[in-house]
Coordinates of C-alpha atoms in Angstrom, one line a residue:
M1 CA -83.0 -5.6 158.7
A2 CA -79.8 -2.9 158.4
D3 CA -79.5 -3.0 162.1
T4 CA -79.7 -7.4 162.5
K5 CA -76.7 -7.4 160.3
Q6 CA -74.2 -4.9 162.0
G7 CA -75.4 -6.6 165.2
D8 CA -74.6 -9.9 164.1
T9 CA -71.0 -8.5 161.7
T10 CA -70.3 -6.7 165.6
Q11 CA -70.3 -10.1 167.5
A12 CA -68.6 -12.1 165.0
G13 CA -65.8 -9.1 165.5
T14 CA -65.4 -10.0 168.9
G15 CA -65.7 -13.4 169.3
A16 CA -62.6 -12.9 166.3
A17 CA -61.3 -9.9 169.2
R18 CA -61.5 -12.4 171.9
A19 CA -59.6 -15.3 170.8
R20 CA -56.9 -12.9 169.4
A21 CA -56.6 -11.5 172.7
E22 CA -56.7 -15.0 174.7
R23 CA -53.3 -15.8 172.1
T24 CA -52.0 -13.1 172.9
A25 CA -52.0 -13.5 176.3
S26 CA -50.9 -17.3 176.5
K27 CA -47.7 -16.5 174.6
L28 CA -47.0 -13.2 176.7
A29 CA -48.2 -15.4 179.4
K30 CA -45.3 -18.4 178.6
R31 CA -42.8 -15.2 178.2
I32 CA -43.5 -14.0 181.8
E33 CA -43.2 -18.0 183.0
T34 CA -40.0 -18.3 181.6
F35 CA -38.7 -14.8 182.8
S36 CA -39.1 -16.0 186.3
K37 CA -38.2 -19.7 185.4
E38 CA -34.4 -17.5 184.7
H39 CA -34.6 -15.4 187.5
G40 CA -35.8 -18.2 190.0
G41 CA -39.6 -16.5 190.9
A42 CA -41.3 -13.0 189.9
E43 CA -43.4 -10.6 190.3
G44 CA -44.8 -7.4 188.4
Q45 CA -46.8 -4.7 188.1
L46 CA -48.8 -3.3 185.1
A47 CA -48.6 0.3 183.9
Y48 CA -51.0 1.5 181.0
I49 CA -48.9 3.7 178.4
G50 CA -51.5 4.9 175.6
Q51 CA -52.3 3.8 172.9
M52 CA -49.7 0.9 172.5
G53 CA -51.2 -1.1 175.3
T54 CA -50.4 -1.9 178.9
R55 CA -46.4 -2.8 180.0
I56 CA -45.9 -5.6 182.3
V57 CA -43.2 -5.0 184.7
L58 CA -40.8 -8.0 185.5
V59 CA -38.5 -8.1 188.7
G60 CA -36.4 -11.5 189.7
E61 CA -35.8 -12.6 192.8
D62 CA -32.8 -12.0 191.7
G63 CA -33.1 -8.9 190.7
G64 CA -33.1 -8.7 187.3
W65 CA -35.9 -7.4 185.5
G66 CA -37.6 -6.5 182.3
D67 CA -41.0 -5.8 180.4
L68 CA -43.5 -6.7 177.9
V69 CA -46.3 -4.4 176.3
A70 CA -49.6 -6.3 176.1
P71 CA -52.3 -4.0 173.1
S72 CA -54.5 -4.1 176.8
H73 CA -54.5 -3.7 180.1
E74 CA -57.3 -6.6 180.2
V75 CA -54.8 -8.2 178.0
A76 CA -51.6 -7.8 180.6
R77 CA -54.0 -9.1 183.4
I78 CA -54.7 -12.1 181.7
A79 CA -51.4 -13.0 181.0
A80 CA -50.1 -12.3 184.6
E81 CA -53.0 -14.3 185.5
K82 CA -52.1 -17.2 183.5
A83 CA -48.7 -17.1 184.8
N84 CA -49.5 -16.7 188.7
L85 CA -47.6 -13.5 188.5
T86 CA -48.3 -11.7 191.6
L87 CA -48.6 -8.2 190.6
H88 CA -48.2 -4.6 192.5
E89 CA -49.8 -1.9 192.4
S90 CA -47.5 0.3 192.1
F91 CA -43.9 0.6 191.6
D92 CA -42.3 1.3 194.9
G93 CA -41.5 0.2 198.0
D94 CA -40.2 -3.0 199.0
F95 CA -40.6 -3.9 195.2
A96 CA -38.6 -1.1 193.5
A97 CA -36.2 -1.7 195.8
K98 CA -35.6 -5.5 194.5
V99 CA -34.3 -4.2 191.3
R100 CA -30.7 -4.5 190.4
T101 CA -28.8 -2.3 187.8
G102 CA -26.1 -2.5 186.4
P103 CA -23.3 -0.9 183.8
Y104 CA -25.5 -1.1 180.8
E105 CA -28.2 0.7 182.9
W106 CA -25.9 3.6 184.4
T107 CA -24.5 3.8 180.7
R108 CA -27.6 4.5 179.2
M109 CA -30.1 6.0 181.5
A110 CA -28.2 7.9 184.1
G111 CA -24.9 8.2 182.4
I112 CA -25.4 11.6 181.0
Q113 CA -26.4 13.5 184.7
V114 CA -24.4 11.2 186.6
G115 CA -20.0 11.3 185.2
G116 CA -21.3 8.7 182.5
P117 CA -19.6 9.1 179.3
S118 CA -20.7 12.2 176.8
N119 CA -23.6 11.4 174.5
D120 CA -21.2 13.3 171.7

């Protein structure tokens, strides 16, 4: 009898978890669609980042880029599907070449190594 109760609780939790994952995926899809509209279209790549979930890397047709974090790879995949986002297996080659960086990126990410301001 105890096993039956445990099974019922797990099933109820699974239904609630699925509904929560679906809501999260829908919210992420809306953000992807907004990014895509602002940048003349977008493509993406899903990158597993450990316990934090999966990063959805977005690159716009204009070279603008950004990212979102989903709680799991499955939620990220569903969000990308809902937003009709073209996904790449990796972030390299022609896809990576579309990214356009500006002064902020050079100062914050590479500035210290490439003659940018010191970190004093």
